[in-house]
């Protein structure tokens, strides 16, 4: 009789338009009608439906106590559905003492949950979008994110659980964009027009990522489809082109400007030498300052000419270890002024062979060491490392323990005349970059404010291998070795 009664009650609950769940005192679901299954998007009975945190476990205990004391009672919980989404619900409960069960009626805010139909519609296309090379985000027409494919999650640096059931504008939370453009973007979406917006965000390591969001409402599916295109490479190429154009402009104008400036400077230096002999002791320090400032101007003009004028390069096979060693020796006096220690790490058993211009490479290394010394306070250290990264790449790194750079400084470090130093010209790293390109290399900067900077230079040695193979002396050595082996 009792079993028949239970069956009748279950049938009655199934016909109800309300969401009904029966639980035991531990929170395990004993019964759930179809309406509850639909709204909570679950077709199975999990062990426990309540979020397992201390806060909500305590809330559950308080609810049980309240139901025992003054049945019925009400409270609010966060449920986890089978898609691992958090759903806030209002619960009304009545304790059935003889059954030790809690009869509950729940109500979910429709705006906080994606409907079963919408989720089912998304699942139909999930396999399709997962195979696409571009990022794809599917969103309900009321602005709730349904899902995203693997590429979209990668580009946004998010996990699926972080974006699903969130508001669409969450995608732009850590992005930089034009506020006027995003207003127009949302306006076009609301008018069912194709909309696009270009944004910039940063990865965890601080590297910039440029993304283009293109959105269109699919009338057949009744959802918003957003394609995310990674345009980082295109933007970096554009920046390099702009950088080269600015260098070209400088090169075209700087030689004549430097010549015009040096003429009066030469006259001034000549008059200073004439006047110095008749100076008294009180006036002499002022002329020393004047000489020092003129020398600084001359050094600046030298940097400008080094960048702008054609270089007579003398390339030869050399050991980069020797170039670094000589550069460090030349910079030791400047390092000693601030008690800075320069450490040189390399493998003594290895020759770091490169086809390069000795003087230009030394000029590059000296500039990097000078920057490192000037970036540090007293009693700090600089580490210079040489490393063979496979047979085709030789890496040189210069690392300091100075004040470091922020993201803006890193992005602008190679721009002409950009400097954070009071007496800097903003041309040192430009010269470094110029030498690196001459030697078929690439420069990467790693830095963090308060933690120092690291300049990594990778030289591509494939051209060196071709050079060796075409060298008569090398061919002769190979032929001699072949003859000996016979």
Coordinates of C-alpha atoms in Angstrom, one line a residue:
X1 CA 0.0 0.0 0.0
X2 CA 2.8 2.4 0.9
X3 CA 4.7 1.6 -2.3
X4 CA 1.5 2.3 -4.3
X5 CA 1.1 5.6 -2.4
X6 CA 4.7 6.6 -3.2
X7 CA 4.1 5.8 -6.9
X8 CA 0.9 8.0 -6.9
X9 CA 2.8 10.9 -5.2
X10 CA 5.6 10.7 -7.7
X11 CA 3.1 10.7 -10.6
X12 CA 1.4 13.7 -9.0
X13 CA 4.7 15.6 -8.6
X14 CA 5.6 14.8 -12.2
X15 CA 2.4 16.5 -13.4
X16 CA 3.1 19.6 -11.3
X17 CA 4.1 22.9 -13.0
X18 CA 6.5 23.6 -10.1
X19 CA 10.1 22.4 -9.7
X20 CA 10.0 19.8 -6.9
X21 CA 13.0 18.1 -5.3
X22 CA 13.0 15.7 -2.4
X23 CA 16.2 15.4 -0.4
X24 CA 17.6 13.6 2.6
X25 CA 19.2 15.5 5.5
X26 CA 22.6 15.2 3.9
X27 CA 21.5 17.0 0.7
X28 CA 21.4 13.9 -1.5
X29 CA 18.6 14.0 -4.1
X30 CA 16.1 11.2 -3.6
X31 CA 13.6 12.5 -6.2
X32 CA 13.4 15.3 -8.8
X33 CA 10.4 15.9 -11.1
X34 CA 10.9 16.7 -14.9
X35 CA 10.3 20.4 -14.4
X36 CA 13.2 20.6 -11.9
X37 CA 15.4 18.5 -14.3
X38 CA 14.6 20.9 -17.2
X39 CA 15.3 24.1 -15.3
X40 CA 18.5 22.7 -13.7
X41 CA 19.6 21.0 -16.9
X42 CA 20.2 17.7 -15.2
X43 CA 18.9 14.2 -16.1
X44 CA 20.8 12.3 -13.5
X45 CA 20.8 12.3 -9.7
X46 CA 24.2 13.4 -8.4
X47 CA 25.4 12.5 -4.9
X48 CA 25.0 16.0 -3.7
X49 CA 23.7 19.0 -5.6
X50 CA 24.9 21.7 -3.3
X51 CA 28.2 23.5 -3.9
X52 CA 30.7 21.9 -1.5
X53 CA 32.2 24.9 0.2
X54 CA 32.3 25.6 3.9
X55 CA 30.1 28.6 3.5
X56 CA 27.3 26.8 1.7
X57 CA 27.7 23.6 3.8
X58 CA 27.1 25.8 6.8
X59 CA 24.1 27.4 5.0
X60 CA 22.7 23.9 4.4
X61 CA 23.0 23.0 8.1
X62 CA 21.2 26.3 9.1
X63 CA 18.5 25.5 6.6
X64 CA 18.0 22.0 8.0
X65 CA 17.9 23.4 11.5
X66 CA 15.3 26.0 10.4
X67 CA 13.2 23.4 8.7
X68 CA 13.2 21.3 11.9
X69 CA 12.3 24.2 14.1
X70 CA 9.7 26.0 12.0
X71 CA 8.7 24.0 9.0
X72 CA 8.3 25.2 6.3
X73 CA 11.4 27.4 5.8
X74 CA 13.1 29.2 2.9
X75 CA 16.7 30.1 1.9
X76 CA 18.9 30.7 -1.2
X77 CA 21.6 28.3 -2.5
X78 CA 23.9 27.9 -5.4
X79 CA 23.4 24.7 -7.3
X80 CA 25.9 23.1 -9.7
X81 CA 24.4 21.6 -12.8
X82 CA 25.9 18.9 -15.0
X83 CA 27.6 21.5 -17.1
X84 CA 29.4 22.7 -13.9
X85 CA 27.5 26.0 -14.0
X86 CA 26.6 27.8 -10.8
X87 CA 22.8 28.5 -10.6
X88 CA 21.4 30.6 -7.7
X89 CA 18.0 29.3 -6.6
X90 CA 15.3 30.2 -4.0
X91 CA 14.3 27.1 -1.9
X92 CA 11.1 26.5 0.1
X93 CA 11.4 23.4 2.3
X94 CA 9.1 21.3 4.5
X95 CA 10.5 18.5 6.8
X96 CA 8.7 15.2 6.6
X97 CA 9.7 13.9 10.0
X98 CA 8.4 10.4 9.7
X99 CA 10.3 9.9 6.4
X100 CA 13.4 12.0 7.5
X101 CA 13.1 13.7 4.1
X102 CA 12.8 17.3 3.0
X103 CA 10.2 18.3 0.5
X104 CA 11.4 21.3 -1.5
X105 CA 10.0 23.6 -4.1
X106 CA 12.6 25.7 -6.0
X107 CA 12.6 28.8 -8.2
X108 CA 15.4 29.8 -10.5
X109 CA 15.9 33.3 -11.9
X110 CA 15.6 32.7 -15.7
X111 CA 18.0 35.5 -16.5
X112 CA 20.8 33.7 -14.6
X113 CA 20.6 30.3 -16.4
X114 CA 20.7 29.1 -19.9
X115 CA 17.6 27.2 -21.0
X116 CA 17.8 23.5 -21.8
X117 CA 16.7 24.2 -25.4
X118 CA 19.5 26.7 -25.8
X119 CA 22.1 24.4 -24.4
X120 CA 20.9 21.5 -26.5
X121 CA 21.1 23.7 -29.6
X122 CA 24.7 24.6 -28.7
X123 CA 25.7 21.0 -28.2
X124 CA 24.6 20.2 -31.8
X125 CA 27.3 22.5 -33.1
X126 CA 30.0 22.1 -30.5
X127 CA 31.9 19.4 -32.5
X128 CA 31.7 21.6 -35.6
X129 CA 33.1 24.7 -34.0
X130 CA 35.8 22.7 -32.1
X131 CA 37.3 21.7 -35.4
X132 CA 37.6 25.3 -36.6
X133 CA 41.0 27.1 -36.8
X134 CA 39.5 30.4 -35.7
X135 CA 38.0 31.1 -32.3
X136 CA 34.2 30.9 -32.1
X137 CA 31.9 32.0 -29.2
X138 CA 28.2 31.2 -29.1
X139 CA 25.9 33.5 -27.1
X140 CA 22.2 33.7 -26.4
X141 CA 20.3 36.7 -27.6
X142 CA 19.9 38.0 -24.1
X143 CA 23.7 38.1 -23.8
X144 CA 24.6 34.9 -21.9
X145 CA 27.6 32.9 -23.2
X146 CA 26.7 29.4 -24.3
X147 CA 30.1 28.0 -25.2
X148 CA 33.4 28.6 -27.0
X149 CA 35.7 26.3 -29.0
X150 CA 39.2 25.4 -28.0
X151 CA 40.8 28.1 -30.1
X152 CA 38.6 30.9 -28.5
X153 CA 39.5 29.7 -25.0
X154 CA 43.2 29.7 -26.0
X155 CA 43.1 33.2 -27.4
X156 CA 41.2 34.6 -24.4
X157 CA 43.3 32.6 -22.0
X158 CA 40.2 31.2 -20.3
X159 CA 38.7 27.9 -19.4
X160 CA 35.2 26.8 -20.5
X161 CA 33.8 27.0 -17.0
X162 CA 35.0 30.6 -16.7
X163 CA 33.0 31.9 -19.6
X164 CA 29.9 29.7 -19.8
X165 CA 26.7 31.3 -18.5
X166 CA 28.6 34.6 -18.0
X167 CA 27.6 37.9 -19.6
X168 CA 29.0 38.5 -23.0
X169 CA 30.9 41.6 -22.0
X170 CA 33.0 39.4 -19.7
X171 CA 35.0 38.5 -22.8
X172 CA 36.3 42.1 -22.9
X173 CA 37.1 42.4 -19.2
X174 CA 40.9 42.4 -19.6
X175 CA 41.0 44.0 -23.0
X176 CA 41.9 47.5 -24.3
X177 CA 39.6 49.0 -26.8
X178 CA 38.2 52.3 -28.1
X179 CA 35.1 53.1 -25.9
X180 CA 33.3 54.7 -28.9
X181 CA 33.9 51.7 -31.1
X182 CA 32.5 49.2 -28.6
X183 CA 29.3 51.3 -28.3
X184 CA 28.8 51.1 -32.0
X185 CA 29.7 47.4 -31.9
X186 CA 26.9 46.6 -29.4
X187 CA 24.5 48.9 -31.3
X188 CA 25.1 46.9 -34.5
X189 CA 24.5 43.6 -32.7
X190 CA 21.2 44.9 -31.3
X191 CA 20.2 45.9 -34.9
X192 CA 21.0 42.3 -36.1
X193 CA 23.9 43.7 -38.2
X194 CA 27.4 42.3 -38.6
X195 CA 29.6 44.0 -36.0
X196 CA 33.4 43.9 -35.4
X197 CA 35.8 45.3 -32.9
X198 CA 39.6 45.2 -32.6
X199 CA 41.0 44.7 -29.1
X200 CA 44.4 44.3 -27.4
X201 CA 45.0 42.1 -24.4
X202 CA 48.1 40.7 -22.6
X203 CA 49.0 37.1 -21.9
X204 CA 50.1 36.0 -18.5
X205 CA 53.8 36.8 -19.5
X206 CA 52.9 40.3 -20.6
X207 CA 53.2 39.7 -24.3
X208 CA 50.5 41.6 -26.3
X209 CA 47.8 39.8 -28.2
X210 CA 45.7 41.6 -30.9
X211 CA 42.2 40.1 -31.5
X212 CA 39.5 40.9 -34.0
X213 CA 35.9 40.0 -32.8
X214 CA 33.4 39.6 -35.7
X215 CA 29.8 39.0 -34.5
X216 CA 26.5 38.2 -36.4
X217 CA 23.1 37.0 -35.2
X218 CA 22.2 33.6 -36.8
X219 CA 18.5 34.0 -37.3
X220 CA 18.0 30.2 -37.9
X221 CA 19.7 29.2 -34.7
X222 CA 18.5 32.2 -32.7
X223 CA 22.0 32.8 -31.3
X224 CA 24.9 35.3 -31.6
X225 CA 27.9 33.8 -33.4
X226 CA 31.2 35.6 -32.7
X227 CA 34.4 34.7 -34.6
X228 CA 37.7 35.7 -32.9
X229 CA 40.7 36.2 -35.3
X230 CA 44.2 36.4 -34.0
X231 CA 45.9 39.3 -35.7
X232 CA 49.0 39.6 -33.5
X233 CA 51.4 38.6 -36.3
X234 CA 49.9 41.2 -38.7
X235 CA 50.1 43.9 -36.0
X236 CA 53.7 43.1 -35.1
X237 CA 54.6 43.2 -38.8
X238 CA 52.9 46.5 -39.2
X239 CA 54.8 47.9 -36.1
X240 CA 58.1 46.6 -37.6
X241 CA 57.3 48.4 -40.9
X242 CA 56.5 51.6 -39.1
X243 CA 59.7 51.3 -37.1
X244 CA 61.7 50.8 -40.3
X245 CA 60.0 53.8 -41.9
X246 CA 60.9 56.0 -38.9
X247 CA 64.5 54.7 -39.1
X248 CA 64.6 55.5 -42.8
X249 CA 63.3 59.0 -42.1
X250 CA 66.0 59.5 -39.5
X251 CA 68.7 58.2 -41.8
X252 CA 67.7 60.5 -44.6
X253 CA 67.9 63.7 -42.4
X254 CA 70.3 63.0 -39.6
X255 CA 73.7 63.1 -41.3
X256 CA 73.2 66.6 -42.6
X257 CA 71.8 67.8 -39.2
X258 CA 74.7 66.2 -37.4
X259 CA 77.2 68.0 -39.7
X260 CA 75.5 71.4 -39.2
X261 CA 75.6 70.9 -35.4
X262 CA 79.2 69.7 -35.2
X263 CA 80.6 72.8 -37.1
X264 CA 79.7 75.3 -34.3
X265 CA 80.6 72.7 -31.6
X266 CA 84.1 72.5 -33.1
X267 CA 84.4 76.3 -32.9
X268 CA 83.1 76.3 -29.2
X269 CA 85.6 73.6 -28.2
X270 CA 88.5 75.6 -29.8
X271 CA 87.6 78.8 -27.9
X272 CA 87.3 76.8 -24.7
X273 CA 90.9 75.6 -25.1
X274 CA 92.1 79.2 -25.7
X275 CA 90.2 80.6 -22.7
X276 CA 91.2 77.7 -20.3
X277 CA 94.8 79.0 -20.0
X278 CA 93.6 82.3 -18.5
X279 CA 91.1 80.9 -16.0
X280 CA 91.3 81.3 -12.3
X281 CA 90.6 78.4 -9.9
X282 CA 87.0 79.5 -9.2
X283 CA 86.0 79.6 -12.9
X284 CA 87.8 76.3 -13.9
X285 CA 85.0 73.9 -12.5
X286 CA 82.4 75.7 -14.7
X287 CA 84.5 75.1 -17.8
X288 CA 84.9 71.4 -16.9
X289 CA 81.1 71.1 -16.9
X290 CA 81.0 72.9 -20.2
X291 CA 83.5 70.5 -21.7
X292 CA 81.6 67.5 -20.3
X293 CA 78.3 68.7 -21.8
X294 CA 80.0 69.2 -25.2
X295 CA 81.4 65.7 -25.0
X296 CA 77.9 64.4 -24.3
X297 CA 76.5 66.2 -27.3
X298 CA 79.3 64.8 -29.4
X299 CA 78.6 61.2 -28.2
X300 CA 74.9 61.7 -29.0
X301 CA 75.8 62.9 -32.5
X302 CA 78.1 59.8 -32.8
X303 CA 75.1 57.5 -31.9
X304 CA 72.9 59.2 -34.5
X305 CA 75.6 58.8 -37.2
X306 CA 76.2 55.2 -36.3
X307 CA 72.5 54.5 -37.0
X308 CA 72.1 56.6 -40.1
X309 CA 75.3 56.3 -42.1
X310 CA 76.1 53.2 -44.3
X311 CA 78.3 50.8 -42.4
X312 CA 81.5 49.3 -43.8
X313 CA 81.1 45.9 -42.4
X314 CA 84.0 43.4 -42.2
X315 CA 82.5 40.0 -41.7
X316 CA 84.7 37.1 -40.6
X317 CA 84.4 33.9 -38.7
X318 CA 85.0 34.6 -35.0
X319 CA 84.4 33.3 -31.5
X320 CA 81.7 35.4 -29.9
X321 CA 83.1 34.5 -26.5
X322 CA 86.2 36.6 -27.3
X323 CA 84.1 39.6 -28.3
X324 CA 82.1 39.4 -25.1
X325 CA 85.2 39.0 -23.0
X326 CA 86.8 42.1 -24.6
X327 CA 83.6 44.1 -24.2
X328 CA 83.4 43.3 -20.5
X329 CA 87.0 44.3 -19.9
X330 CA 86.3 47.7 -21.5
X331 CA 83.2 48.2 -19.3
X332 CA 84.8 47.2 -16.0
X333 CA 85.9 50.7 -15.1
X334 CA 82.3 52.0 -15.4
X335 CA 81.0 48.9 -13.4
X336 CA 83.5 49.5 -10.6
X337 CA 82.1 53.1 -10.1
X338 CA 78.8 51.5 -8.9
X339 CA 80.4 48.4 -7.4
X340 CA 78.6 46.3 -10.0
X341 CA 79.9 42.9 -10.7
X342 CA 79.8 41.5 -14.3
X343 CA 79.6 37.7 -14.4
X344 CA 80.3 35.8 -17.7
X345 CA 78.9 32.3 -18.0
X346 CA 79.9 30.0 -20.9
X347 CA 81.1 26.5 -21.6
X348 CA 84.9 26.6 -21.9
X349 CA 84.9 23.5 -24.1
X350 CA 82.7 25.1 -26.7
X351 CA 83.6 27.6 -29.5
X352 CA 80.8 30.1 -30.1
X353 CA 81.5 30.6 -33.8
X354 CA 79.7 33.3 -35.7
X355 CA 80.2 35.1 -39.0
X356 CA 80.2 38.7 -37.9
X357 CA 81.8 42.1 -37.7
X358 CA 84.0 42.2 -34.6
X359 CA 83.7 46.0 -33.9
X360 CA 79.9 46.2 -34.5
X361 CA 79.3 43.2 -32.2
X362 CA 81.5 44.8 -29.5
X363 CA 79.6 48.1 -29.9
X364 CA 76.3 46.2 -29.4
X365 CA 77.5 44.4 -26.3
X366 CA 79.0 47.5 -24.8
X367 CA 75.6 49.3 -25.2
X368 CA 73.8 46.5 -23.5
X369 CA 76.3 46.4 -20.6
X370 CA 76.1 50.2 -20.3
X371 CA 72.3 50.1 -20.1
X372 CA 72.5 47.4 -17.5
X373 CA 75.0 49.3 -15.3
X374 CA 73.0 52.5 -15.5
X375 CA 69.7 50.6 -14.6
X376 CA 71.1 49.4 -11.3
X377 CA 71.8 50.8 -7.9
X378 CA 75.2 50.1 -6.2
X379 CA 76.4 46.6 -5.3
X380 CA 74.4 44.7 -7.9
X381 CA 75.4 42.2 -10.6
X382 CA 75.1 41.6 -14.3
X383 CA 75.1 38.1 -15.8
X384 CA 76.2 37.6 -19.4
X385 CA 75.5 34.1 -20.9
X386 CA 76.5 32.4 -24.1
X387 CA 74.5 29.3 -25.1
X388 CA 74.4 27.1 -28.1
X389 CA 70.7 26.3 -28.7
X390 CA 71.0 23.5 -31.1
X391 CA 73.2 23.6 -34.2
X392 CA 71.4 26.5 -35.8
X393 CA 71.0 29.0 -33.0
X394 CA 73.5 30.9 -30.8
X395 CA 72.1 32.8 -27.9
X396 CA 73.6 35.8 -26.1
X397 CA 71.8 37.1 -23.0
X398 CA 72.5 40.1 -20.7
X399 CA 70.6 40.1 -17.4
X400 CA 70.7 42.8 -14.8
X401 CA 69.2 43.1 -11.3
X402 CA 68.1 46.7 -11.7
X403 CA 64.7 48.5 -11.5
X404 CA 63.2 46.7 -14.5
X405 CA 60.7 48.0 -17.0
X406 CA 56.9 48.1 -17.2
X407 CA 54.9 46.9 -20.2
X408 CA 54.8 50.4 -21.8
X409 CA 58.6 50.8 -21.6
X410 CA 59.2 47.3 -23.1
X411 CA 56.8 48.1 -26.0
X412 CA 58.6 51.4 -26.8
X413 CA 62.2 50.4 -25.9
X414 CA 63.3 50.2 -29.5
X415 CA 61.6 53.4 -30.7
X416 CA 63.9 56.2 -31.6
X417 CA 64.5 58.7 -28.8
X418 CA 62.4 56.8 -26.3
X419 CA 64.2 56.8 -22.9
X420 CA 63.3 56.7 -19.2
X421 CA 66.8 58.1 -18.2
X422 CA 67.3 61.8 -17.4
X423 CA 70.4 61.9 -19.6
X424 CA 69.6 59.2 -22.1
X425 CA 69.4 59.7 -25.8
X426 CA 67.0 56.8 -26.6
X427 CA 69.3 55.6 -29.3
X428 CA 71.3 52.9 -27.5
X429 CA 68.9 50.0 -28.0
X430 CA 68.1 51.2 -31.5
X431 CA 71.8 50.7 -32.3
X432 CA 71.7 47.3 -30.6
X433 CA 68.7 46.3 -32.7
X434 CA 70.5 47.5 -35.9
X435 CA 73.6 45.4 -35.2
X436 CA 71.4 42.3 -34.4
X437 CA 69.6 42.6 -37.7
X438 CA 72.9 42.9 -39.5
X439 CA 73.9 39.5 -38.0
X440 CA 70.6 37.8 -38.8
X441 CA 69.5 37.8 -35.2
X442 CA 66.3 38.6 -33.1
X443 CA 66.0 40.4 -29.9
X444 CA 63.6 39.5 -27.1
X445 CA 63.2 41.6 -23.9
X446 CA 62.0 40.1 -20.6
X447 CA 61.5 42.6 -17.7
X448 CA 59.5 43.3 -14.6
X449 CA 59.5 46.4 -12.5
X450 CA 61.6 45.8 -9.4
X451 CA 63.0 42.5 -10.7
X452 CA 65.5 43.6 -13.4
X453 CA 65.7 43.1 -17.2
X454 CA 67.0 40.4 -19.5
X455 CA 67.9 40.9 -23.1
X456 CA 68.0 37.7 -25.2
X457 CA 69.6 37.7 -28.6
X458 CA 69.2 34.6 -30.9
X459 CA 71.6 34.5 -33.8
X460 CA 70.5 32.3 -36.7
X461 CA 73.6 30.3 -37.7
X462 CA 72.2 28.7 -40.9
X463 CA 73.9 31.4 -43.0
X464 CA 77.2 30.6 -41.2
X465 CA 76.9 27.0 -42.1
X466 CA 76.5 28.0 -45.8
X467 CA 79.4 30.3 -45.5
X468 CA 81.6 27.6 -44.1
X469 CA 80.6 25.1 -46.8
X470 CA 81.5 27.7 -49.5
X471 CA 84.8 28.7 -47.8
X472 CA 87.9 27.4 -49.8
X473 CA 89.9 26.8 -46.6
X474 CA 87.0 24.8 -45.1
X475 CA 86.5 22.8 -48.3
X476 CA 90.3 22.0 -48.3
X477 CA 90.1 20.8 -44.6
X478 CA 87.2 18.6 -45.4
X479 CA 89.0 17.2 -48.5
X480 CA 92.1 16.5 -46.4
X481 CA 90.1 14.8 -43.7
X482 CA 88.4 12.7 -46.3
X483 CA 91.7 11.7 -47.8
X484 CA 93.1 10.7 -44.3
X485 CA 90.0 8.6 -43.6
X486 CA 90.7 6.6 -46.7

